[in-house]
PDB file of C-alpha atoms in Angstrom:
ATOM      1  CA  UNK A1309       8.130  25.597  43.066  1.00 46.00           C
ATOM      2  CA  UNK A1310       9.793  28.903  41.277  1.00 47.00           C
ATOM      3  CA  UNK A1311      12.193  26.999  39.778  1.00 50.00           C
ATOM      4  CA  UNK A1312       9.893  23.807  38.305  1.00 47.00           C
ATOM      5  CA  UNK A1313       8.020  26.661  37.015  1.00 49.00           C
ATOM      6  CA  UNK A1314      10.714  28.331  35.379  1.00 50.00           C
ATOM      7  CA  UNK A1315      12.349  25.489  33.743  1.00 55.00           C
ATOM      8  CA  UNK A1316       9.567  24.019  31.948  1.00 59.00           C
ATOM      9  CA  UNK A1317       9.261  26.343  28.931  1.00 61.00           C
ATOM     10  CA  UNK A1318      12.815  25.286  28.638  1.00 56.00           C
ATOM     11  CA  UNK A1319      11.903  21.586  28.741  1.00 54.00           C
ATOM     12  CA  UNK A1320       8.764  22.024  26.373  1.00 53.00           C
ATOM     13  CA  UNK A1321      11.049  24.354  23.722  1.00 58.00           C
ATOM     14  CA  UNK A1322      14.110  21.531  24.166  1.00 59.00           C
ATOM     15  CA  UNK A1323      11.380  18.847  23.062  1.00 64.00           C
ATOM     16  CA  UNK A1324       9.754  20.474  20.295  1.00 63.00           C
ATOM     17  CA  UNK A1325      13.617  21.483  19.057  1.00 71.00           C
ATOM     18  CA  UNK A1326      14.138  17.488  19.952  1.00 70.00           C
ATOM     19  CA  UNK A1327      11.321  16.136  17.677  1.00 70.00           C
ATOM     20  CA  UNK A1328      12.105  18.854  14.756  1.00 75.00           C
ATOM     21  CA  UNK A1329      15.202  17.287  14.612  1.00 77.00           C
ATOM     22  CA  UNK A1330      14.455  14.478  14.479  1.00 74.00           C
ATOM     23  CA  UNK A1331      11.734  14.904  11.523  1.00 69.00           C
ATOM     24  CA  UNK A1332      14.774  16.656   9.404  1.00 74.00           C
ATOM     25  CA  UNK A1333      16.682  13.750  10.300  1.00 76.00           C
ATOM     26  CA  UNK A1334      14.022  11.223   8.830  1.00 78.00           C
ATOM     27  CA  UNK A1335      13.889  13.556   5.718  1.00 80.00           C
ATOM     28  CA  UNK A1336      17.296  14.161   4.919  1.00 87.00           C
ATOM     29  CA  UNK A1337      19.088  10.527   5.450  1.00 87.00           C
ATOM     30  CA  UNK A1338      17.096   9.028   2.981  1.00 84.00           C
ATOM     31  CA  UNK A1339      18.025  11.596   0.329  1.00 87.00           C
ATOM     32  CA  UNK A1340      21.674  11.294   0.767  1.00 90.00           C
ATOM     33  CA  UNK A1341      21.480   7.955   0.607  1.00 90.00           C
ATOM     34  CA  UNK A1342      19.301   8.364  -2.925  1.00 89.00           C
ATOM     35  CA  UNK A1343      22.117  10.707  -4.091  1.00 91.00           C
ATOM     36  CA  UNK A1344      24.914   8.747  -3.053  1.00 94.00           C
ATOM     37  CA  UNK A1345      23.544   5.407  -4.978  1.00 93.00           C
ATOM     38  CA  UNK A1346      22.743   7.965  -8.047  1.00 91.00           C
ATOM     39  CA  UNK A1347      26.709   9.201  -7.443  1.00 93.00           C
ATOM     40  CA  UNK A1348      27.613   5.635  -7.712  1.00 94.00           C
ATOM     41  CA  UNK A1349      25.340   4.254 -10.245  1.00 91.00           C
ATOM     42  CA  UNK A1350      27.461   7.617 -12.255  1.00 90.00           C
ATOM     43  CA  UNK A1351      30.302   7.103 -11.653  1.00 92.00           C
ATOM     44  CA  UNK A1352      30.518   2.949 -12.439  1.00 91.00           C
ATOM     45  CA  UNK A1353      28.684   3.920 -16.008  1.00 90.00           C
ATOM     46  CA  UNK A1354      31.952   6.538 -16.820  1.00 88.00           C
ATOM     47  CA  UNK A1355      34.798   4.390 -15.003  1.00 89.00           C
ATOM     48  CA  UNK A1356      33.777   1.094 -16.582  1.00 88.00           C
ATOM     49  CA  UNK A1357      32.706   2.140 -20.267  1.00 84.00           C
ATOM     50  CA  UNK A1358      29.395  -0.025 -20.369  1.00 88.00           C
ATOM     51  CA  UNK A1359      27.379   0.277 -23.121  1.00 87.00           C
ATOM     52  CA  UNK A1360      23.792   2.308 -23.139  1.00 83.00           C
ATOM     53  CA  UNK A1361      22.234  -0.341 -24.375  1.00 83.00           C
ATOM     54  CA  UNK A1362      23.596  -2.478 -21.274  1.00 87.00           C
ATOM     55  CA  UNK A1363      23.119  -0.151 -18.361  1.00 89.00           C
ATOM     56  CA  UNK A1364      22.664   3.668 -19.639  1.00 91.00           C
ATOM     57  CA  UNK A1365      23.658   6.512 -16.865  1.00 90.00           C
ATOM     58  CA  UNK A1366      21.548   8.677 -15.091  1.00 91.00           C
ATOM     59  CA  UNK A1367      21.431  11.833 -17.425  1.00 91.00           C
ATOM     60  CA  UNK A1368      20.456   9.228 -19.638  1.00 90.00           C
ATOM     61  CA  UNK A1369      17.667   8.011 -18.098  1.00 91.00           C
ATOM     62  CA  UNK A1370      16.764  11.767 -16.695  1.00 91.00           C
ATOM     63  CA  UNK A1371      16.607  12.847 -20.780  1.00 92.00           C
ATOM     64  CA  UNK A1372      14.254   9.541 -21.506  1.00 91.00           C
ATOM     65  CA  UNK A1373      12.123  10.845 -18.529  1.00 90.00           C
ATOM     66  CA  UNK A1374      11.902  14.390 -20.664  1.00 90.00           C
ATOM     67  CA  UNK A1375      11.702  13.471 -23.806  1.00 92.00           C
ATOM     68  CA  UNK A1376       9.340  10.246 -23.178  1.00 90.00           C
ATOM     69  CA  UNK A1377       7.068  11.907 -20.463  1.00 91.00           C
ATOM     70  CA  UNK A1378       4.733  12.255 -23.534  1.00 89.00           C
ATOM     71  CA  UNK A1379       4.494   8.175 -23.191  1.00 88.00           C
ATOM     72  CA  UNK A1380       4.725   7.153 -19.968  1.00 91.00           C
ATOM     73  CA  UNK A1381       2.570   9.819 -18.236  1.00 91.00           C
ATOM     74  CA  UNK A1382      -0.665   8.669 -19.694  1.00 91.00           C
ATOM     75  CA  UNK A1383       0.376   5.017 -18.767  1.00 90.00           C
ATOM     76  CA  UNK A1384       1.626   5.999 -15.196  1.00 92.00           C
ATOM     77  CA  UNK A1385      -2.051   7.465 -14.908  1.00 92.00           C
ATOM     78  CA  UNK A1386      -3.552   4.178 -16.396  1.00 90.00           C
ATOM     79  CA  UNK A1387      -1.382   2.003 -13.651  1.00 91.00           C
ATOM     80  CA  UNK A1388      -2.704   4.551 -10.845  1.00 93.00           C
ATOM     81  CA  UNK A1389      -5.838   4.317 -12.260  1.00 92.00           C
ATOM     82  CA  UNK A1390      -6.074   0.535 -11.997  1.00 91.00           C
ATOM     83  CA  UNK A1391      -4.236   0.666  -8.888  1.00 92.00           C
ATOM     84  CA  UNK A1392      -6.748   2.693  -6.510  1.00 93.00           C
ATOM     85  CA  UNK A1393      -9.691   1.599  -8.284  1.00 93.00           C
ATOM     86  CA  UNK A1394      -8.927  -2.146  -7.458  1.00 92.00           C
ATOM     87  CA  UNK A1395      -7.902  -1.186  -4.046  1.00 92.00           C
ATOM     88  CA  UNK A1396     -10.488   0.220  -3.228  1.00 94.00           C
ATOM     89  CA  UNK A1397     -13.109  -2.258  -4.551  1.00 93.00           C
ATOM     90  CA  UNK A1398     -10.858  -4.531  -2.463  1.00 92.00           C
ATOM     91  CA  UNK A1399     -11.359  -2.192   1.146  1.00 92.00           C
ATOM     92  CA  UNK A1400     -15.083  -2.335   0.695  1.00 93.00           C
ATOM     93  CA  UNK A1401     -14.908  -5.875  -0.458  1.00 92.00           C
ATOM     94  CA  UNK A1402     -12.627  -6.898   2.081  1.00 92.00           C
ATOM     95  CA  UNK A1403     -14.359  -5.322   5.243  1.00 93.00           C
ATOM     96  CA  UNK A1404     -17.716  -6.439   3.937  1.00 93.00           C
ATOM     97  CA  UNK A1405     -17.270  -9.693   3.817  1.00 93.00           C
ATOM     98  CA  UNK A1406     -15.337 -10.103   7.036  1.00 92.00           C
ATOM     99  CA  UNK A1407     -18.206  -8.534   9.099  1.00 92.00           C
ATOM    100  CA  UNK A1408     -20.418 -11.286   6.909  1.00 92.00           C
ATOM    101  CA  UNK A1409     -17.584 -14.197   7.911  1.00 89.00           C
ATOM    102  CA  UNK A1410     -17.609 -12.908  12.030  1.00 88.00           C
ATOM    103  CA  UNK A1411     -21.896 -13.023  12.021  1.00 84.00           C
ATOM    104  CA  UNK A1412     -21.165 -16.529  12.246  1.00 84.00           C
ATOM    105  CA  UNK A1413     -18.686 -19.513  12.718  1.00 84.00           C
ATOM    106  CA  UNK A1414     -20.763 -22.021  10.664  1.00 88.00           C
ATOM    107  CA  UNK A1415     -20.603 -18.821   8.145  1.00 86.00           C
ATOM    108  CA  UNK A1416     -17.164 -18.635   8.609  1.00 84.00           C
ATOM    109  CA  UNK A1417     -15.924 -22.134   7.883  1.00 86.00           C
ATOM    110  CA  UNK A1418     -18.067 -22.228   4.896  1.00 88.00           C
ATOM    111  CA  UNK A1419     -16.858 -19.520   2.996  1.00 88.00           C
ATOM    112  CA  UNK A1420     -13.349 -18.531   4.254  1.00 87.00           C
ATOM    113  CA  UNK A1421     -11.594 -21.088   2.522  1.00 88.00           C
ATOM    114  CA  UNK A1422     -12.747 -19.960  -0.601  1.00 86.00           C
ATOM    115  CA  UNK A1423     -11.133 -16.606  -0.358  1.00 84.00           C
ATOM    116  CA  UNK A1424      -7.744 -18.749   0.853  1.00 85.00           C
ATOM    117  CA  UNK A1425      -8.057 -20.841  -2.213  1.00 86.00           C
ATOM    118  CA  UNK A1426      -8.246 -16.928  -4.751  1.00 80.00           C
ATOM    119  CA  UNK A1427      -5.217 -16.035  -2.566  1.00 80.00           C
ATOM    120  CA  UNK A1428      -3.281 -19.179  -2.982  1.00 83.00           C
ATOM    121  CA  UNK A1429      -4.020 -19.582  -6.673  1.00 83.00           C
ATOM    122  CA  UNK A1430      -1.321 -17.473  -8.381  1.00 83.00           C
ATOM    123  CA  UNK A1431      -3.075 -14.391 -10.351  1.00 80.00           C
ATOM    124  CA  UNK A1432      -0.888 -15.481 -13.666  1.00 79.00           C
ATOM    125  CA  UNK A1433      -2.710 -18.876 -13.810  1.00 81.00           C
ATOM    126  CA  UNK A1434      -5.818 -17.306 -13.512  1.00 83.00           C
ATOM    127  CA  UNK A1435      -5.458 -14.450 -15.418  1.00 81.00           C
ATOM    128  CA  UNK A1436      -6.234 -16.123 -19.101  1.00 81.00           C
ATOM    129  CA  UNK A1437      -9.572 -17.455 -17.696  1.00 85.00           C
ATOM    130  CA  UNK A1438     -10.355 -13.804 -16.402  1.00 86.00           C
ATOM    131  CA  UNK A1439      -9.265 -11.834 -19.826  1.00 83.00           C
ATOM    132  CA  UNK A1440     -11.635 -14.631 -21.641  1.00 86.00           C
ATOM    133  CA  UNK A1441     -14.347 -13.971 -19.428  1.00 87.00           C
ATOM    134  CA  UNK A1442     -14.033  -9.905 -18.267  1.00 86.00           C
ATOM    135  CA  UNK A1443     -15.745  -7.874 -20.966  1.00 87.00           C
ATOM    136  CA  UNK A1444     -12.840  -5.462 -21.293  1.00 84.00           C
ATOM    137  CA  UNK A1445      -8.870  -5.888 -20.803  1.00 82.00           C
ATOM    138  CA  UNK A1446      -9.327  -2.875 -18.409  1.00 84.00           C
ATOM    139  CA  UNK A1447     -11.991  -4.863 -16.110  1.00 87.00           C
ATOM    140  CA  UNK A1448      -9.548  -7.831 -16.603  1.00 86.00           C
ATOM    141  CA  UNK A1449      -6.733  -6.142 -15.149  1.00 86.00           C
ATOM    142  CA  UNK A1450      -8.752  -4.825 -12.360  1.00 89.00           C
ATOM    143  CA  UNK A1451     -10.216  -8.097 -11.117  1.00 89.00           C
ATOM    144  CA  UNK A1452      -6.921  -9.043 -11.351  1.00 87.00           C
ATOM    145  CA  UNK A1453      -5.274  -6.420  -8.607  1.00 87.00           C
ATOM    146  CA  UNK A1454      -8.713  -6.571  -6.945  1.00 90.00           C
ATOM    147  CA  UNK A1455      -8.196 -10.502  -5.898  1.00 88.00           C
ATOM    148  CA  UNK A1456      -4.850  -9.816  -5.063  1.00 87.00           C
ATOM    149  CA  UNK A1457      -5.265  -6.983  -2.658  1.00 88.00           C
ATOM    150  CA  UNK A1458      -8.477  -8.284  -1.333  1.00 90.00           C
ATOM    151  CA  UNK A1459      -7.211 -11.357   0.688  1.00 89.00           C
ATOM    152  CA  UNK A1460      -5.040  -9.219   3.317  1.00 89.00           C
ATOM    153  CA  UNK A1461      -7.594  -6.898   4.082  1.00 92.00           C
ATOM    154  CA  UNK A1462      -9.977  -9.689   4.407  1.00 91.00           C
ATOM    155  CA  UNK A1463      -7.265 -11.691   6.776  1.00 90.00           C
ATOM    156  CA  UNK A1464      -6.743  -8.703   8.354  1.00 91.00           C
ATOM    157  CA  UNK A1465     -10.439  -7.219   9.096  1.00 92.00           C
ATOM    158  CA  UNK A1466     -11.263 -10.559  10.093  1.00 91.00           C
ATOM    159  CA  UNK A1467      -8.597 -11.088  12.733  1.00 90.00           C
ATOM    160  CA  UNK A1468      -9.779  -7.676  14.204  1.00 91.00           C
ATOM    161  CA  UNK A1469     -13.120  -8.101  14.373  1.00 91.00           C
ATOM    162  CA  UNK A1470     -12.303 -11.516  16.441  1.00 89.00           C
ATOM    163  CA  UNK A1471     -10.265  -9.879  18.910  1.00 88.00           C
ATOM    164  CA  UNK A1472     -12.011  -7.440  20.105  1.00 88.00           C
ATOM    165  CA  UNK A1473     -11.613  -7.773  24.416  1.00 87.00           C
ATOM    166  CA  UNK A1474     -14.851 -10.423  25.257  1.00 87.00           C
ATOM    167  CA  UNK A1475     -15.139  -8.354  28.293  1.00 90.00           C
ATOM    168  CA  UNK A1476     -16.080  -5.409  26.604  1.00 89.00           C
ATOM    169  CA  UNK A1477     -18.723  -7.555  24.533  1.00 88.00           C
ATOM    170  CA  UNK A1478     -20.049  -8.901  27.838  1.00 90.00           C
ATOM    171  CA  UNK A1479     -20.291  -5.169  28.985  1.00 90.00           C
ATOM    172  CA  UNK A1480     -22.435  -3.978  26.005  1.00 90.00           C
ATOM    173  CA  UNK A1481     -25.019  -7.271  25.872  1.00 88.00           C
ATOM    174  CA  UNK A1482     -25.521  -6.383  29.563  1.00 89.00           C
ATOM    175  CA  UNK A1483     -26.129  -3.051  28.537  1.00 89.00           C
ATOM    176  CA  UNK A1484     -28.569  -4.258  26.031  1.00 88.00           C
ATOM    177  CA  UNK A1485     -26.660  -2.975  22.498  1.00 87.00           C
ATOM    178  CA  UNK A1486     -28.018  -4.917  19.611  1.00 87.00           C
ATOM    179  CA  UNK A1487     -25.499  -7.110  17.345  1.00 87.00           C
ATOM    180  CA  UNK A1488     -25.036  -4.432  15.320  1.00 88.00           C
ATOM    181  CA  UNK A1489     -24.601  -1.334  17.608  1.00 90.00           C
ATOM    182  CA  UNK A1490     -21.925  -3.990  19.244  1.00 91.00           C
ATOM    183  CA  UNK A1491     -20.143  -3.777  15.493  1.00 89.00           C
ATOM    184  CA  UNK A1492     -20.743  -0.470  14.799  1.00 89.00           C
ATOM    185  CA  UNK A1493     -18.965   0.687  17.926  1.00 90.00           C
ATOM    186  CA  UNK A1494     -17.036  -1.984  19.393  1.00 90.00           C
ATOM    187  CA  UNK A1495     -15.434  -4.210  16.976  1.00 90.00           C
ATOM    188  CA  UNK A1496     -15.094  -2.241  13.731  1.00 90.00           C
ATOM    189  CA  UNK A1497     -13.170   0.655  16.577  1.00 89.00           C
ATOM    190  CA  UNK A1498     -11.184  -1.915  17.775  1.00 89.00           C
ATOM    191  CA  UNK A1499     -10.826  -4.035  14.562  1.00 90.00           C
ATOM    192  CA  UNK A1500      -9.073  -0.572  12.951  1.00 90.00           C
ATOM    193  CA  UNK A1501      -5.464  -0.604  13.386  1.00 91.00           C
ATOM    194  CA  UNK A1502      -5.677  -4.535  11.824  1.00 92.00           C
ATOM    195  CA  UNK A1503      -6.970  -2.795   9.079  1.00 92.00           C
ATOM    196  CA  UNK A1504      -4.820   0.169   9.060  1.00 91.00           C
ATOM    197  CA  UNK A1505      -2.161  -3.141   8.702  1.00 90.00           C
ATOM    198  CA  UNK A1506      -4.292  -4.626   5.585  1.00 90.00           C
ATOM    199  CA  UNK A1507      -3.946  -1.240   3.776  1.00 91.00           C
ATOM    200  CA  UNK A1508      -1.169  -1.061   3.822  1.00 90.00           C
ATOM    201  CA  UNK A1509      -0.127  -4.323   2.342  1.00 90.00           C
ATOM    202  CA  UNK A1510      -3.288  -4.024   0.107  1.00 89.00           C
ATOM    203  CA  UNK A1511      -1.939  -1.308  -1.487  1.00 89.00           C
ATOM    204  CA  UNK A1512       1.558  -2.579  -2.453  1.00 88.00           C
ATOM    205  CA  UNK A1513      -0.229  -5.624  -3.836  1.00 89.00           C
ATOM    206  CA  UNK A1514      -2.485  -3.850  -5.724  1.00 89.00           C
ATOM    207  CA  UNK A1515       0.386  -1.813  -7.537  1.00 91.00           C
ATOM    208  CA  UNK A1516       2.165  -5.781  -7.907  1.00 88.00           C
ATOM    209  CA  UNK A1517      -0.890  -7.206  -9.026  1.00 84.00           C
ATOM    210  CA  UNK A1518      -1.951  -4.490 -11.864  1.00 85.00           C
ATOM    211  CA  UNK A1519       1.119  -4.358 -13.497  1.00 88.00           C
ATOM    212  CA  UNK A1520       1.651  -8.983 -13.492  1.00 84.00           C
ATOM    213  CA  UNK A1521      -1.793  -8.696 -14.916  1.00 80.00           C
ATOM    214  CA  UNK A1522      -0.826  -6.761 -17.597  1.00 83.00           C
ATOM    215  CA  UNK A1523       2.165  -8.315 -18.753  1.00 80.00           C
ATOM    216  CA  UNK A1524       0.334 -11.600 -18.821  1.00 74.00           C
ATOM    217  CA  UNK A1525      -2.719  -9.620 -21.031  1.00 70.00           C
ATOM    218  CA  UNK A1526      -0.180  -8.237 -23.462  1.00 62.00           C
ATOM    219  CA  UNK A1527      -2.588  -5.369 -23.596  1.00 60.00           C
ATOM    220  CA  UNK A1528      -0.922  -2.237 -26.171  1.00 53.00           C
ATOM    221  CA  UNK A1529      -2.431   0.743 -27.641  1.00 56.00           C
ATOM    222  CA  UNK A1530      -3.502   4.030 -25.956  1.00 57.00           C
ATOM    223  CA  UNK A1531      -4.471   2.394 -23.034  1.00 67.00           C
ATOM    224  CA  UNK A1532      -2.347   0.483 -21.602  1.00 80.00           C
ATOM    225  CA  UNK A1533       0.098   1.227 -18.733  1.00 86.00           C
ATOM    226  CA  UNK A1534       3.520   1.164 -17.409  1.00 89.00           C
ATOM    227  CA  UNK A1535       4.055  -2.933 -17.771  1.00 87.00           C
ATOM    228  CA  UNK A1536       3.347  -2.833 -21.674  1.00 87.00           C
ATOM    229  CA  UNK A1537       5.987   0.446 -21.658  1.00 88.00           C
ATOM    230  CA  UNK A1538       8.148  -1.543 -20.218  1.00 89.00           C
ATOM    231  CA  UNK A1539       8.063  -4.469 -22.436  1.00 87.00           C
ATOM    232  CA  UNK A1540       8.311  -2.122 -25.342  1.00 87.00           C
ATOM    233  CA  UNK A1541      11.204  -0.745 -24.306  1.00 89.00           C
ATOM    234  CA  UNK A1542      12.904  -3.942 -23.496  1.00 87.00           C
ATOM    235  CA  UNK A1543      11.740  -5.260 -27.286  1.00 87.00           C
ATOM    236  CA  UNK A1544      13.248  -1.985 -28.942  1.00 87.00           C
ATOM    237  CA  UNK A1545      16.404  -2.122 -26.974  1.00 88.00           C
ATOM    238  CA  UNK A1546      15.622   1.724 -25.739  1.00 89.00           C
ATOM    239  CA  UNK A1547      16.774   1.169 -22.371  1.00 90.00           C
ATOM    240  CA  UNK A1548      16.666   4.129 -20.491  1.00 91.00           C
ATOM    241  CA  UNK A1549      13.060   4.364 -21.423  1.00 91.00           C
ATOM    242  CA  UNK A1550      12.902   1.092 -19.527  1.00 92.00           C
ATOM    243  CA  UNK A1551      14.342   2.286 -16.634  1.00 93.00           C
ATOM    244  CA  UNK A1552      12.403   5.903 -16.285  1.00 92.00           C
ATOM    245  CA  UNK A1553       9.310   3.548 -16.694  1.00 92.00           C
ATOM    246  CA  UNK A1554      10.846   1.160 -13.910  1.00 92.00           C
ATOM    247  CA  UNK A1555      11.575   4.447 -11.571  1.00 92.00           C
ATOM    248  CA  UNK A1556       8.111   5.902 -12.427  1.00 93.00           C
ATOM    249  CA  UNK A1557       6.556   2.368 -10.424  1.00 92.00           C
ATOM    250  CA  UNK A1558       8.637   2.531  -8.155  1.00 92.00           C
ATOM    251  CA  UNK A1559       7.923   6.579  -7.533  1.00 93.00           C
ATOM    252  CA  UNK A1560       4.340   5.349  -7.730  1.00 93.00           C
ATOM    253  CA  UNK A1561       4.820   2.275  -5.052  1.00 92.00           C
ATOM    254  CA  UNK A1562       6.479   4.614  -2.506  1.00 91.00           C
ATOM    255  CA  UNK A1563       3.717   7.133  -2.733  1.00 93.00           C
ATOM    256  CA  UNK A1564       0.871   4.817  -2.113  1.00 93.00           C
ATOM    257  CA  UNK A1565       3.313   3.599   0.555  1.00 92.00           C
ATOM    258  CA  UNK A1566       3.260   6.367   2.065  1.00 91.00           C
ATOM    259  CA  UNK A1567      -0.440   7.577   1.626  1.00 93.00           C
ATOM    260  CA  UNK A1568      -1.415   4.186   3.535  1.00 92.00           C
ATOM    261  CA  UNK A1569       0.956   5.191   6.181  1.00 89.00           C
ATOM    262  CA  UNK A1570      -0.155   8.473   6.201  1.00 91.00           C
ATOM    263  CA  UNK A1571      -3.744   7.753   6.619  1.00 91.00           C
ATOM    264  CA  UNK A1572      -2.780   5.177   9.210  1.00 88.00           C
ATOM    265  CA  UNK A1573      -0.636   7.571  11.649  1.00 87.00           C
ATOM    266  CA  UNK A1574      -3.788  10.064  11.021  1.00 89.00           C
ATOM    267  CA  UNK A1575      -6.579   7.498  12.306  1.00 86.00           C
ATOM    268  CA  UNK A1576      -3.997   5.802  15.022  1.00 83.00           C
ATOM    269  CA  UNK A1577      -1.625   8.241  16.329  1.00 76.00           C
ATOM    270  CA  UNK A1578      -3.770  10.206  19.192  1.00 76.00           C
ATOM    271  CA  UNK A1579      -4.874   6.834  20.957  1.00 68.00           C
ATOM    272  CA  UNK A1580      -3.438   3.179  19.776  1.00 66.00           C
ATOM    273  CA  UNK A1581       0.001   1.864  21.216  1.00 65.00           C
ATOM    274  CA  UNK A1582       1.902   1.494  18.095  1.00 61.00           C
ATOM    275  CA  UNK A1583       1.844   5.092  16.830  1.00 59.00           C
ATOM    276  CA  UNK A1584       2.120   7.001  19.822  1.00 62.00           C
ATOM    277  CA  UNK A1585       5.198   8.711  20.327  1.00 60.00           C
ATOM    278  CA  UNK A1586       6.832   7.863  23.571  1.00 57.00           C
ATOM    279  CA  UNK A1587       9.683   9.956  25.253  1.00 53.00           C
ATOM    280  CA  UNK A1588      11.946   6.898  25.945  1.00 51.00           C
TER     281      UNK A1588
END
């Protein structure tokens, strides 16, 4: 009994050494690999003698970033802008009219295959008919991202809410809950890592969706984002501004990436399957 009691400190300390580990682990691979490609990228620009104008280096891009951050930031923030606003119009659109599609499965065959036939429509066919009608290019562009992120969530939410265990829904109409005290703390609990899963996706969709709908408006001036930078750049040959621009999205894509995740592990991680960390 002594010794069980002695060893486990050791075992607890060897674990939390274990899992530190590991975290560095998770941090540090991915940079190497980001500094090895850069290495690379480097290195083929000075061996093979290409052209700026054809593929410019890293310091050359790094300088655009400094001496064009006066350009792209404001249109980074307009693309972020567009980007959470749509998404989350499309969370509260989403969830809402999934609880409305489960009331019912007359309701649901009526309306669901509308929202199939917005998802299956592709957003540059629609998007001249939405920039005639939107009252602004700005509400264009965010109906645009809005209809694109809104289908998974919906797909999602509604999968969810449907499979919830019918022996807990049994449980709480014998108990007497009401239809909506069986939502509020049966189905929408159980519904939430499907739409952990739609945010996820919503939000790279979004991002996709915000910047397509703005290279098909064409939209310029002071308010437009990182897709009309981009085009710019590409018409005035400059392009290492075209590739800090191209970094920026992608900087911007991985960090809503991993603020979905984030907020995922955070409502999942102390009870569902698929985020607790096992020790085999």
């Amino acid at each position: 009994m002594s010794d069980e009691t002695d060893t486990s400190p050791l075992l607890v300390k060897g674990t939390a050494s274990a899992r530190r580990r590991d975290l560095a682990l998770r941090i540090i691979i991915p940079f190497l690999v980001i500094a090895l490609m850069i290495l690379l990228w480097y290195a083929y620009v000075k061996l093979s003698g290409v052209p700026p104008y054809i593929l410019p280096g890293p310091t050359a891009v790094a300088n655009a970033f400094v001496t064009d951050w006066g350009t792209l930031a404001p249109a980074l923030w307009v693309t972020t802008k567009i980007t959470f606003i749509s998404l989350m119009l499309a969370l509260v659109g989403g969830v809402g009219f999934a609880i409305f599609l489960v009331q019912s499965r007359w309701v649901e065959l009526a309306f669901y295959p509308l929202a199939v036939i917005l998802q299956v429509t592709p957003i540059v066919a629609i998007s001249p008919l939405i920039l005639i009608y939107a009252p602004s290019t700005q509400v264009a562009l965010l109906i645009c991202a809005f209809l694109v992120a809104f289908f998974p969530i919906l797909s999602n939410m509604v999968q969810g809410l449907k499979s919830v265990d019918h022996n807990l829904i049994n449980l709480f109409e014998l108990y007497g809950a009401s239809r909506w005290q069986t939502l509020l703390f049966l189905k929408l609990p159980a519904a939430q890592p499907y739409f952990m899963t739609g945010l996820r996706i919503g939000g790279g969709l979004a991002l996709i969706a915000a910047v397509v709908a703005e290279f098909a408006a064409g939209s310029a001036g002071a308010g437009s984002g990182l897709a009309f930078r981009l085009l710019e750049a590409q018409y005035r040959m400059n392009i290492p501004r075209l590739f800090a621009a191209l970094l920026m999205l992608s900087m911007l894509g991985v960090a809503i990436f991993g603020l979905t995740t984030f907020i995922a592990w955070l409502s999942l991680h102390r009870w569902h399957e698929s985020s607790i960390k096992r020790e085999n």
